[in-house]
Amino acid sequence: MHVPILHGHAMTARAALDVIEHVPGRSKTVDRMIAGLAVILAMLGIAVGASVYQQHGSEAVRHALAVEGRLGRVLSAVQDAETGQRGYLLTEDENFLQPFRNGRSKVNGEIARLHDLLRDDDSQRAELDGLILLIREKLGELGTSIDLHRSGDIEASRTLVREGHGRRLMDEIRTVVRRIEAQESALMERREAAVSRIALLIWAALAGLVLVLILFAVSAMREAGRRRRLSRFLPQELVSRLADDDGSLRAGRRQQAVIAFVDMRGSTALAERLDPQQLSAFLSAFRRRVMRVARLHNGVVDKFIGDGALVVFGLPEAQADDAARAVAFATDLVEVIARWNLKGEHAATVRIGIGLHCGEVFSGIIGEEARYEFTVLGDTVNVAARLEQATKTHGVPILASEAVRRAAGSATALWREVSREPLRGRREPMAYFSVEPPGQAEPTPIRLRDVDPLPELAL
C-alpha cells in the first residue's frame, strides 16, 4: 500500500488521519504504525533541511573569520612596509629595505585573496576597491621617499615625510578596514538571524507533527522531554548517546582524545576594574569566541572554568584528524583574540595560553538524571593543564606535547621545540613545542638588485 507524502511541507495531523481513515480493513495498531512512519519521514525531511541551513550559518561564521584574518594581514603588511621605510630614512641602513619589500609583496597576495572572498558582495567589493587605491597611494608615497633619499635628495625625502600625507593615508586605510569588518559582521549576524528564523519554523512544524504522535506515542514525548533536560547539563554531542541508554557513557570508558586547555591571562586585575555587569558581558564575549572556534573545528567545550575552558577533540568517538583539528583550533583562537584586541572593545589587552596534549582519557557521565555532568579524567588532562601553565613561563601562547606534534603531522603548523625539562609538578622529562600557523614562516631573503621598482597591486 502506498501512503502519499506531501513533499516540501510537513503533513498536518488532519491530513495524516484522512489518509488512514480512507483505507479499510486495518487494525488501529497498523493505522498507528503507518501514521508513525509518516511522522518519522516528515521529521527526517525537516532534520535534513535544518542541517542544510545550519551549514549556511557555519559558512557565514567561517567567511567572517576569513575576511577579518585577511584584512588583519593586509594592514600588518602595510605597517611592515612603513616600518622598513622609516628605518631606512633614519639610519640609511639598506637592511631596512628588506621588510619594506617583503611587506609590499605580501600586500599583493592578501589583496588577491580578499578579492576571492568578497567577489559575491558588490558593496564589499566597492569598499575593497577603495582600500586598494589607498594602499597603492600609501606604498607609492613610501617608495617615493626611499627613491629620493637613495638618489641623494635627502631634504626632499624628509619634507615628504614631514608633510604627514602618509599618516593621513594610514588613518584612512584603518577606517576602511574597520568599515569592511563591520559590514562583514553585520552580514554574518543577518545570516545567523535567518537561520534562527528557519529553526523556529522547523520547530513549529515539528509541534504540528507531535499532535499526531500524542495519539499513540506518549512515551516518545517523555523521551523528547528527557533529551531536553539532558541538553541543559551535557555537551550536545553526548545527549543523544545518553538518551539512547549508551551504557559506556554512564559506566565510563577509556578512549583516545586530544585535550586543549585555554586560560586568559591577567583576568583578575581586569575584573577589579569592571563592575559586575561589564565583567559578565566581557566573559560572555570571550566564551562566545571560544565556542565559535571550537565548533568550527568539531571540538566539544566540556566546561568553562572561570576565564578558562576545557575543549575535547575526539567526542563522541576518536577520529584520525583530532590532533590536527585541535592545533587548528588553538592557532585560530589566538588569531581571533588578537583581532578582538584590535577592535578595542575592552579596557585591556586580552592574552591567552593554550596547552595541547593527546592520549588516553577516562570519559563518562556522573550524577543523577536531574543533574548530569560529563567529565574527562586522566594523566592526559593533567599534562594539558601543565602545558597551559607553562605558556606563562616560556612567553608563548600555545604549547603542544610531542604526542600532539606526531599525531597532527609536521605540515599542520610550525613547530619549535621549547624544552625537554619536566613540567611543573612532574618528574619525567618530556619534549614540548610552541605552535604557529604555517603562514608565519619567514620569507626567503632577496637581494636589492633583484627587486623591481614598486609594482601595482595584483587584482
GROMACS .gro file of C-alpha atoms in nm:
model
  459
    1MET     CA    1   0.000   0.000   0.000
    2HIS     CA    2   0.134   0.342  -0.095
    3VAL     CA    3   0.091   0.627   0.152
    4PRO     CA    4   0.126   0.966  -0.017
    5ILE     CA    5   0.380   1.207   0.129
    6LEU     CA    6   0.335   1.583   0.098
    7HIS     CA    7   0.677   1.687  -0.040
    8GLY     CA    8   0.825   2.013   0.084
    9HIS     CA    9   0.573   2.056   0.368
   10ALA     CA   10   0.514   1.878   0.696
   11MET     CA   11   0.196   1.665   0.682
   12THR     CA   12  -0.065   1.809   0.918
   13ALA     CA   13  -0.232   1.593   1.181
   14ARG     CA   14  -0.565   1.604   0.995
   15ALA     CA   15  -0.406   1.504   0.662
   16ALA     CA   16  -0.236   1.205   0.820
   17LEU     CA   17  -0.561   1.086   0.977
   18ASP     CA   18  -0.752   1.131   0.649
   19VAL     CA   19  -0.508   0.901   0.469
   20ILE     CA   20  -0.555   0.634   0.733
   21GLU     CA   21  -0.936   0.657   0.753
   22HIS     CA   22  -0.980   0.603   0.378
   23VAL     CA   23  -0.807   0.261   0.381
   24PRO     CA   24  -1.047  -0.008   0.518
   25GLY     CA   25  -0.970  -0.338   0.679
   26ARG     CA   26  -0.677  -0.243   0.901
   27SER     CA   27  -0.641  -0.256   1.277
   28LYS     CA   28  -0.583   0.056   1.482
   29THR     CA   29  -0.236  -0.070   1.563
   30VAL     CA   30  -0.147  -0.083   1.194
   31ASP     CA   31  -0.301   0.260   1.145
   32ARG     CA   32  -0.088   0.398   1.423
   33MET     CA   33   0.224   0.237   1.280
   34ILE     CA   34   0.155   0.394   0.939
   35ALA     CA   35   0.087   0.734   1.096
   36GLY     CA   36   0.405   0.699   1.298
   37LEU     CA   37   0.603   0.614   0.983
   38ALA     CA   38   0.461   0.920   0.807
   39VAL     CA   39   0.559   1.139   1.100
   40ILE     CA   40   0.911   0.993   1.114
   41LEU     CA   41   0.961   1.052   0.741
   42ALA     CA   42   0.841   1.410   0.780
   43MET     CA   43   1.076   1.462   1.073
   44LEU     CA   44   1.366   1.322   0.870
   45GLY     CA   45   1.289   1.571   0.595
   46ILE     CA   46   1.282   1.855   0.844
   47ALA     CA   47   1.609   1.736   1.001
   48VAL     CA   48   1.778   1.739   0.660
   49GLY     CA   49   1.653   2.093   0.597
   50ALA     CA   50   1.776   2.202   0.940
   51SER     CA   51   2.119   2.053   0.870
   52VAL     CA   52   2.144   2.239   0.539
   53TYR     CA   53   2.055   2.573   0.696
   54GLN     CA   54   2.289   2.507   0.988
   55GLN     CA   55   2.569   2.468   0.734
   56HIS     CA   56   2.476   2.810   0.595
   57GLY     CA   57   2.517   2.956   0.942
   58SER     CA   58   2.858   2.790   0.990
   59GLU     CA   59   2.969   2.913   0.648
   60ALA     CA   60   2.876   3.268   0.747
   61VAL     CA   61   3.090   3.245   1.063
   62ARG     CA   62   3.379   3.088   0.869
   63HIS     CA   63   3.358   3.355   0.598
   64ALA     CA   64   3.357   3.638   0.853
   65LEU     CA   65   3.662   3.493   1.029
   66ALA     CA   66   3.843   3.455   0.696
   67VAL     CA   67   3.771   3.815   0.590
   68GLU     CA   68   3.882   3.952   0.928
   69GLY     CA   69   4.202   3.748   0.908
   70ARG     CA   70   4.291   3.869   0.558
   71LEU     CA   71   4.220   4.231   0.649
   72GLY     CA   72   4.444   4.198   0.952
   73ARG     CA   73   4.725   4.059   0.738
   74VAL     CA   74   4.687   4.338   0.479
   75LEU     CA   75   4.706   4.604   0.749
   76SER     CA   76   5.005   4.430   0.908
   77ALA     CA   77   5.187   4.412   0.573
   78VAL     CA   78   5.137   4.785   0.507
   79GLN     CA   79   5.265   4.864   0.857
   80ASP     CA   80   5.570   4.641   0.798
   81ALA     CA   81   5.645   4.830   0.477
   82GLU     CA   82   5.615   5.163   0.659
   83THR     CA   83   5.842   5.041   0.940
   84GLY     CA   84   6.109   4.943   0.687
   85GLN     CA   85   6.083   5.284   0.516
   86ARG     CA   86   6.116   5.472   0.845
   87GLY     CA   87   6.413   5.262   0.950
   88TYR     CA   88   6.594   5.326   0.624
   89LEU     CA   89   6.531   5.702   0.627
   90LEU     CA   90   6.656   5.731   0.984
   91THR     CA   91   6.963   5.507   0.957
   92GLU     CA   92   7.037   5.480   0.581
   93ASP     CA   93   7.088   5.109   0.653
   94GLU     CA   94   6.964   4.927   0.343
   95ASN     CA   95   6.884   4.620   0.552
   96PHE     CA   96   6.566   4.806   0.648
   97LEU     CA   97   6.454   4.790   0.286
   98GLN     CA   98   6.401   4.416   0.322
   99PRO     CA   99   6.088   4.439   0.544
  100PHE     CA  100   5.967   4.722   0.318
  101ARG     CA  101   5.982   4.499   0.012
  102ASN     CA  102   5.850   4.195   0.196
  103GLY     CA  103   5.551   4.388   0.329
  104ARG     CA  104   5.477   4.533  -0.014
  105SER     CA  105   5.492   4.187  -0.173
  106LYS     CA  106   5.270   4.036   0.096
  107VAL     CA  107   5.003   4.301   0.036
  108ASN     CA  108   4.961   4.184  -0.322
  109GLY     CA  109   4.885   3.824  -0.226
  110GLU     CA  110   4.648   3.913   0.058
  111ILE     CA  111   4.451   4.159  -0.159
  112ALA     CA  112   4.406   3.888  -0.423
  113ARG     CA  113   4.265   3.651  -0.161
  114LEU     CA  114   4.033   3.922  -0.029
  115HIS     CA  115   3.900   3.968  -0.382
  116ASP     CA  116   3.812   3.599  -0.391
  117LEU     CA  117   3.635   3.618  -0.055
  118LEU     CA  118   3.431   3.931  -0.141
  119ARG     CA  119   3.361   3.870  -0.509
  120ASP     CA  120   2.989   3.798  -0.449
  121ASP     CA  121   2.920   4.115  -0.246
  122ASP     CA  122   2.907   4.434  -0.456
  123SER     CA  123   2.915   4.674  -0.160
  124GLN     CA  124   3.213   4.499  -0.005
  125ARG     CA  125   3.390   4.492  -0.341
  126ALA     CA  126   3.342   4.868  -0.371
  127GLU     CA  127   3.496   4.916  -0.025
  128LEU     CA  128   3.783   4.687  -0.120
  129ASP     CA  129   3.847   4.880  -0.442
  130GLY     CA  130   3.872   5.199  -0.237
  131LEU     CA  131   4.108   5.027   0.006
  132ILE     CA  132   4.331   4.916  -0.283
  133LEU     CA  133   4.359   5.273  -0.411
  134LEU     CA  134   4.456   5.399  -0.065
  135ILE     CA  135   4.714   5.123  -0.016
  136ARG     CA  136   4.859   5.182  -0.362
  137GLU     CA  137   4.893   5.554  -0.283
  138LYS     CA  138   5.045   5.476   0.058
  139LEU     CA  139   5.301   5.235  -0.084
  140GLY     CA  140   5.378   5.482  -0.363
  141GLU     CA  141   5.446   5.753  -0.107
  142LEU     CA  142   5.677   5.519   0.085
  143GLY     CA  143   5.861   5.419  -0.233
  144THR     CA  144   5.899   5.780  -0.348
  145SER     CA  145   6.055   5.887  -0.020
  146ILE     CA  146   6.302   5.597  -0.039
  147ASP     CA  147   6.392   5.676  -0.401
  148LEU     CA  148   6.452   6.044  -0.318
  149HIS     CA  149   6.672   5.951  -0.026
  150ARG     CA  150   6.874   5.699  -0.228
  151SER     CA  151   6.922   5.949  -0.511
  152GLY     CA  152   7.077   6.196  -0.268
  153ASP     CA  153   6.782   6.437  -0.232
  154ILE     CA  154   6.757   6.375   0.143
  155GLU     CA  155   6.583   6.704   0.222
  156ALA     CA  156   6.305   6.636  -0.029
  157SER     CA  157   6.260   6.291   0.119
  158ARG     CA  158   6.232   6.428   0.474
  159THR     CA  159   5.994   6.702   0.359
  160LEU     CA  160   5.767   6.440   0.205
  161VAL     CA  161   5.753   6.254   0.537
  162ARG     CA  162   5.701   6.571   0.744
  163GLU     CA  163   5.402   6.678   0.536
  164GLY     CA  164   5.206   6.398   0.702
  165HIS     CA  165   5.028   6.277   0.392
  166GLY     CA  166   5.139   5.921   0.469
  167ARG     CA  167   4.989   5.937   0.819
  168ARG     CA  168   4.658   6.057   0.683
  169LEU     CA  169   4.659   5.776   0.429
  170MET     CA  170   4.726   5.520   0.705
  171ASP     CA  171   4.434   5.656   0.908
  172GLU     CA  172   4.207   5.630   0.607
  173ILE     CA  173   4.324   5.272   0.544
  174ARG     CA  174   4.242   5.175   0.903
  175THR     CA  175   3.899   5.339   0.873
  176VAL     CA  176   3.815   5.141   0.558
  177VAL     CA  177   3.938   4.818   0.717
  178ARG     CA  178   3.714   4.875   1.020
  179ARG     CA  179   3.422   4.954   0.789
  180ILE     CA  180   3.466   4.631   0.593
  181GLU     CA  181   3.489   4.432   0.917
  182ALA     CA  182   3.172   4.596   1.048
  183GLN     CA  183   2.985   4.519   0.725
  184GLU     CA  184   3.104   4.158   0.733
  185SER     CA  185   2.998   4.122   1.097
  186ALA     CA  186   2.654   4.268   1.020
  187LEU     CA  187   2.615   4.030   0.725
  188MET     CA  188   2.707   3.734   0.944
  189GLU     CA  189   2.451   3.840   1.206
  190ARG     CA  190   2.180   3.871   0.941
  191ARG     CA  191   2.258   3.524   0.811
  192GLU     CA  192   2.253   3.377   1.159
  193ALA     CA  193   1.922   3.551   1.229
  194ALA     CA  194   1.779   3.400   0.911
  195VAL     CA  195   1.894   3.056   1.020
  196SER     CA  196   1.733   3.114   1.360
  197ARG     CA  197   1.402   3.212   1.199
  198ILE     CA  198   1.408   2.899   0.987
  199ALA     CA  199   1.484   2.695   1.300
  200LEU     CA  200   1.175   2.843   1.465
  201LEU     CA  201   0.965   2.745   1.165
  202ILE     CA  202   1.108   2.395   1.182
  203TRP     CA  203   1.014   2.364   1.547
  204ALA     CA  204   0.664   2.489   1.469
  205ALA     CA  205   0.629   2.217   1.205
  206LEU     CA  206   0.750   1.958   1.450
  207ALA     CA  207   0.494   2.076   1.704
  208GLY     CA  208   0.221   2.003   1.449
  209LEU     CA  209   0.355   1.653   1.399
  210VAL     CA  210   0.361   1.596   1.772
  211LEU     CA  211  -0.017   1.630   1.769
  212VAL     CA  212  -0.028   1.303   1.572
  213LEU     CA  213   0.227   1.137   1.794
  214ILE     CA  214   0.025   1.224   2.106
  215LEU     CA  215  -0.243   0.974   1.992
  216PHE     CA  216  -0.008   0.676   2.012
  217ALA     CA  217   0.338   0.793   2.136
  218VAL     CA  218   0.314   0.937   2.486
  219SER     CA  219   0.636   0.756   2.564
  220ALA     CA  220   0.807   0.931   2.274
  221MET     CA  221   0.706   1.268   2.417
  222ARG     CA  222   0.855   1.171   2.750
  223GLU     CA  223   1.175   1.071   2.574
  224ALA     CA  224   1.187   1.408   2.397
  225GLY     CA  225   1.146   1.583   2.730
  226ARG     CA  226   1.425   1.372   2.873
  227ARG     CA  227   1.655   1.471   2.590
  228ARG     CA  228   1.581   1.840   2.653
  229ARG     CA  229   1.667   1.804   3.020
  230LEU     CA  230   1.992   1.632   2.937
  231SER     CA  231   2.091   1.910   2.699
  232ARG     CA  232   2.088   2.157   2.989
  233PHE     CA  233   2.382   1.983   3.156
  234LEU     CA  234   2.575   1.793   2.889
  235PRO     CA  235   2.756   1.878   2.566
  236GLN     CA  236   2.510   1.845   2.281
  237GLU     CA  237   2.728   1.580   2.113
  238LEU     CA  238   2.665   1.341   2.403
  239VAL     CA  239   2.296   1.396   2.466
  240SER     CA  240   2.176   1.151   2.201
  241ARG     CA  241   2.418   0.883   2.317
  242LEU     CA  242   2.296   0.902   2.676
  243ALA     CA  243   1.929   0.926   2.576
  244ASP     CA  244   1.976   0.602   2.381
  245ASP     CA  245   2.099   0.437   2.702
  246ASP     CA  246   2.461   0.419   2.599
  247GLY     CA  247   2.591   0.225   2.899
  248SER     CA  248   2.954   0.310   2.824
  249LEU     CA  249   2.888   0.678   2.899
  250ARG     CA  250   2.723   0.605   3.233
  251ALA     CA  251   2.982   0.349   3.341
  252GLY     CA  252   3.269   0.547   3.193
  253ARG     CA  253   3.514   0.435   2.928
  254ARG     CA  254   3.874   0.473   2.825
  255GLN     CA  255   3.935   0.633   2.488
  256GLN     CA  256   4.187   0.836   2.289
  257ALA     CA  257   4.127   1.213   2.284
  258VAL     CA  258   4.307   1.545   2.241
  259ILE     CA  259   4.271   1.793   2.528
  260ALA     CA  260   4.301   2.170   2.486
  261PHE     CA  261   4.322   2.385   2.799
  262VAL     CA  262   4.252   2.754   2.742
  263ASP     CA  263   4.318   3.022   3.004
  264MET     CA  264   4.303   3.401   2.998
  265ARG     CA  265   4.599   3.596   3.137
  266GLY     CA  266   4.557   3.882   3.382
  267SER     CA  267   4.181   3.847   3.417
  268THR     CA  268   4.191   3.908   3.793
  269ALA     CA  269   4.330   4.259   3.750
  270LEU     CA  270   4.081   4.327   3.475
  271ALA     CA  271   3.792   4.206   3.690
  272GLU     CA  272   3.889   4.453   3.961
  273ARG     CA  273   3.838   4.743   3.715
  274LEU     CA  274   3.498   4.627   3.586
  275ASP     CA  275   3.160   4.633   3.752
  276PRO     CA  276   2.967   4.301   3.761
  277GLN     CA  277   2.762   4.381   3.452
  278GLN     CA  278   3.069   4.476   3.246
  279LEU     CA  279   3.257   4.170   3.367
  280SER     CA  280   2.968   3.943   3.273
  281ALA     CA  281   2.948   4.092   2.922
  282PHE     CA  282   3.326   4.064   2.880
  283LEU     CA  283   3.342   3.697   2.983
  284SER     CA  284   3.038   3.615   2.768
  285ALA     CA  285   3.210   3.771   2.465
  286PHE     CA  286   3.526   3.570   2.535
  287ARG     CA  287   3.333   3.245   2.573
  288ARG     CA  288   3.139   3.308   2.253
  289ARG     CA  289   3.464   3.326   2.062
  290VAL     CA  290   3.593   3.005   2.221
  291MET     CA  291   3.263   2.829   2.139
  292ARG     CA  292   3.259   2.950   1.778
  293VAL     CA  293   3.616   2.847   1.701
  294ALA     CA  294   3.572   2.511   1.879
  295ARG     CA  295   3.254   2.445   1.680
  296LEU     CA  296   3.429   2.527   1.352
  297HIS     CA  297   3.684   2.254   1.425
  298ASN     CA  298   3.436   2.000   1.571
  299GLY     CA  299   3.567   2.035   1.922
  300VAL     CA  300   3.347   1.986   2.230
  301VAL     CA  301   3.362   2.251   2.504
  302ASP     CA  302   3.342   2.022   2.804
  303LYS     CA  303   3.324   2.306   3.053
  304PHE     CA  304   3.414   2.669   3.119
  305ILE     CA  305   3.617   2.723   3.435
  306GLY     CA  306   3.602   3.091   3.522
  307ASP     CA  307   3.801   3.262   3.247
  308GLY     CA  308   3.927   2.932   3.105
  309ALA     CA  309   3.788   2.642   2.907
  310LEU     CA  310   3.844   2.271   2.861
  311VAL     CA  311   3.792   2.162   2.499
  312VAL     CA  312   3.796   1.796   2.392
  313PHE     CA  313   3.862   1.666   2.040
  314GLY     CA  314   3.755   1.304   1.987
  315LEU     CA  315   3.396   1.303   2.115
  316PRO     CA  316   3.179   1.110   2.089
  317GLU     CA  317   3.433   0.891   1.902
  318ALA     CA  318   3.802   0.945   1.832
  319GLN     CA  319   3.893   1.049   1.476
  320ALA     CA  320   4.224   1.032   1.289
  321ASP     CA  321   4.240   1.412   1.250
  322ASP     CA  322   4.159   1.504   1.612
  323ALA     CA  323   4.511   1.639   1.678
  324ALA     CA  324   4.521   1.839   1.354
  325ARG     CA  325   4.184   1.996   1.435
  326ALA     CA  326   4.297   2.076   1.789
  327VAL     CA  327   4.609   2.253   1.655
  328ALA     CA  328   4.395   2.447   1.406
  329PHE     CA  329   4.157   2.542   1.689
  330ALA     CA  330   4.443   2.676   1.902
  331THR     CA  331   4.607   2.883   1.628
  332ASP     CA  332   4.271   3.020   1.508
  333LEU     CA  333   4.166   3.114   1.863
  334VAL     CA  334   4.491   3.307   1.920
  335GLU     CA  335   4.430   3.497   1.597
  336VAL     CA  336   4.063   3.565   1.682
  337ILE     CA  337   4.159   3.704   2.025
  338ALA     CA  338   4.427   3.922   1.863
  339ARG     CA  339   4.171   4.071   1.626
  340TRP     CA  340   3.935   4.122   1.920
  341ASN     CA  341   4.207   4.325   2.090
  342LEU     CA  342   4.249   4.540   1.780
  343LYS     CA  343   3.881   4.633   1.792
  344GLY     CA  344   3.934   4.799   2.131
  345GLU     CA  345   3.611   4.667   2.283
  346HIS     CA  346   3.768   4.614   2.626
  347ALA     CA  347   3.991   4.814   2.856
  348ALA     CA  348   4.297   4.589   2.844
  349THR     CA  349   4.478   4.358   2.604
  350VAL     CA  350   4.349   4.004   2.634
  351ARG     CA  351   4.616   3.735   2.623
  352ILE     CA  352   4.556   3.363   2.639
  353GLY     CA  353   4.756   3.046   2.692
  354ILE     CA  354   4.664   2.710   2.540
  355GLY     CA  355   4.805   2.369   2.629
  356LEU     CA  356   4.758   2.070   2.396
  357HIS     CA  357   4.813   1.705   2.478
  358CYS     CA  358   4.670   1.377   2.348
  359GLY     CA  359   4.647   1.029   2.484
  360GLU     CA  360   4.416   0.800   2.675
  361VAL     CA  361   4.149   0.959   2.896
  362PHE     CA  362   3.867   0.829   3.108
  363SER     CA  363   3.540   0.985   2.998
  364GLY     CA  364   3.198   0.939   3.144
  365ILE     CA  365   2.884   1.091   3.295
  366ILE     CA  366   2.836   1.122   3.667
  367GLY     CA  367   2.541   1.232   3.877
  368GLU     CA  368   2.167   1.171   3.869
  369GLU     CA  369   1.931   1.248   3.581
  370ALA     CA  370   1.827   1.574   3.747
  371ARG     CA  371   2.187   1.690   3.736
  372TYR     CA  372   2.422   1.503   3.500
  373GLU     CA  373   2.781   1.613   3.446
  374PHE     CA  374   3.022   1.491   3.179
  375THR     CA  375   3.387   1.472   3.275
  376VAL     CA  376   3.721   1.363   3.130
  377LEU     CA  377   3.993   1.246   3.368
  378GLY     CA  378   4.343   1.111   3.349
  379ASP     CA  379   4.708   1.199   3.310
  380THR     CA  380   4.645   1.335   2.958
  381VAL     CA  381   4.420   1.604   3.107
  382ASN     CA  382   4.678   1.689   3.374
  383VAL     CA  383   4.961   1.724   3.120
  384ALA     CA  384   4.748   1.955   2.902
  385ALA     CA  385   4.681   2.172   3.209
  386ARG     CA  386   5.053   2.184   3.292
  387LEU     CA  387   5.139   2.280   2.935
  388GLU     CA  388   4.890   2.567   2.952
  389GLN     CA  389   5.057   2.688   3.273
  390ALA     CA  390   5.399   2.657   3.109
  391THR     CA  391   5.298   2.907   2.838
  392LYS     CA  392   5.337   3.178   3.104
  393THR     CA  393   5.694   3.071   3.178
  394HIS     CA  394   5.801   3.049   2.815
  395GLY     CA  395   5.611   3.354   2.692
  396VAL     CA  396   5.426   3.178   2.408
  397PRO     CA  397   5.050   3.147   2.352
  398ILE     CA  398   5.046   2.775   2.259
  399LEU     CA  399   5.242   2.476   2.384
  400ALA     CA  400   5.185   2.124   2.249
  401SER     CA  401   5.335   1.793   2.350
  402GLU     CA  402   5.543   1.567   2.132
  403ALA     CA  403   5.243   1.331   2.111
  404VAL     CA  404   5.030   1.608   1.956
  405ARG     CA  405   5.306   1.701   1.712
  406ARG     CA  406   5.335   1.341   1.592
  407ALA     CA  407   4.959   1.290   1.566
  408ALA     CA  408   4.892   1.623   1.390
  409GLY     CA  409   5.178   1.595   1.142
  410SER     CA  410   5.457   1.842   1.078
  411ALA     CA  411   5.272   2.013   0.791
  412THR     CA  412   4.984   2.135   1.009
  413ALA     CA  413   5.188   2.407   1.185
  414LEU     CA  414   5.533   2.549   1.253
  415TRP     CA  415   5.678   2.353   1.546
  416ARG     CA  416   5.961   2.493   1.756
  417GLU     CA  417   6.092   2.284   2.043
  418VAL     CA  418   6.078   2.486   2.363
  419SER     CA  419   6.207   2.249   2.628
  420ARG     CA  420   6.264   1.890   2.733
  421GLU     CA  421   6.261   1.965   3.103
  422PRO     CA  422   5.990   1.816   3.329
  423LEU     CA  423   5.676   2.023   3.353
  424ARG     CA  424   5.594   2.188   3.684
  425GLY     CA  425   5.478   1.932   3.938
  426ARG     CA  426   5.601   1.635   3.731
  427ARG     CA  427   5.921   1.432   3.742
  428GLU     CA  428   5.958   1.277   3.399
  429PRO     CA  429   6.106   1.496   3.122
  430MET     CA  430   5.911   1.549   2.802
  431ALA     CA  431   5.954   1.748   2.483
  432TYR     CA  432   5.703   2.020   2.412
  433PHE     CA  433   5.672   2.271   2.131
  434SER     CA  434   5.540   2.615   2.052
  435VAL     CA  435   5.289   2.616   1.768
  436GLU     CA  436   5.235   2.877   1.496
  437PRO     CA  437   5.027   2.868   1.176
  438PRO     CA  438   5.220   2.757   0.865
  439GLY     CA  439   5.173   3.106   0.713
  440GLN     CA  440   5.401   3.257   0.977
  441ALA     CA  441   5.715   3.130   0.806
  442GLU     CA  442   5.987   3.384   0.737
  443PRO     CA  443   6.004   3.488   0.367
  444THR     CA  444   6.310   3.393   0.160
  445PRO     CA  445   6.564   3.681   0.160
  446ILE     CA  446   6.609   3.862  -0.173
  447ARG     CA  447   6.891   4.083  -0.298
  448LEU     CA  448   6.835   4.454  -0.355
  449ARG     CA  449   6.931   4.437  -0.721
  450ASP     CA  450   6.673   4.164  -0.780
  451VAL     CA  451   6.387   4.391  -0.671
  452ASP     CA  452   6.197   4.583  -0.938
  453PRO     CA  453   6.052   4.929  -0.878
  454LEU     CA  454   5.724   4.947  -0.686
  455PRO     CA  455   5.470   4.722  -0.875
  456GLU     CA  456   5.098   4.779  -0.888
  457LEU     CA  457   4.884   4.571  -0.653
  458ALA     CA  458   4.775   4.242  -0.808
  459LEU     CA  459   4.397   4.237  -0.854
   0.00000   0.00000   0.00000
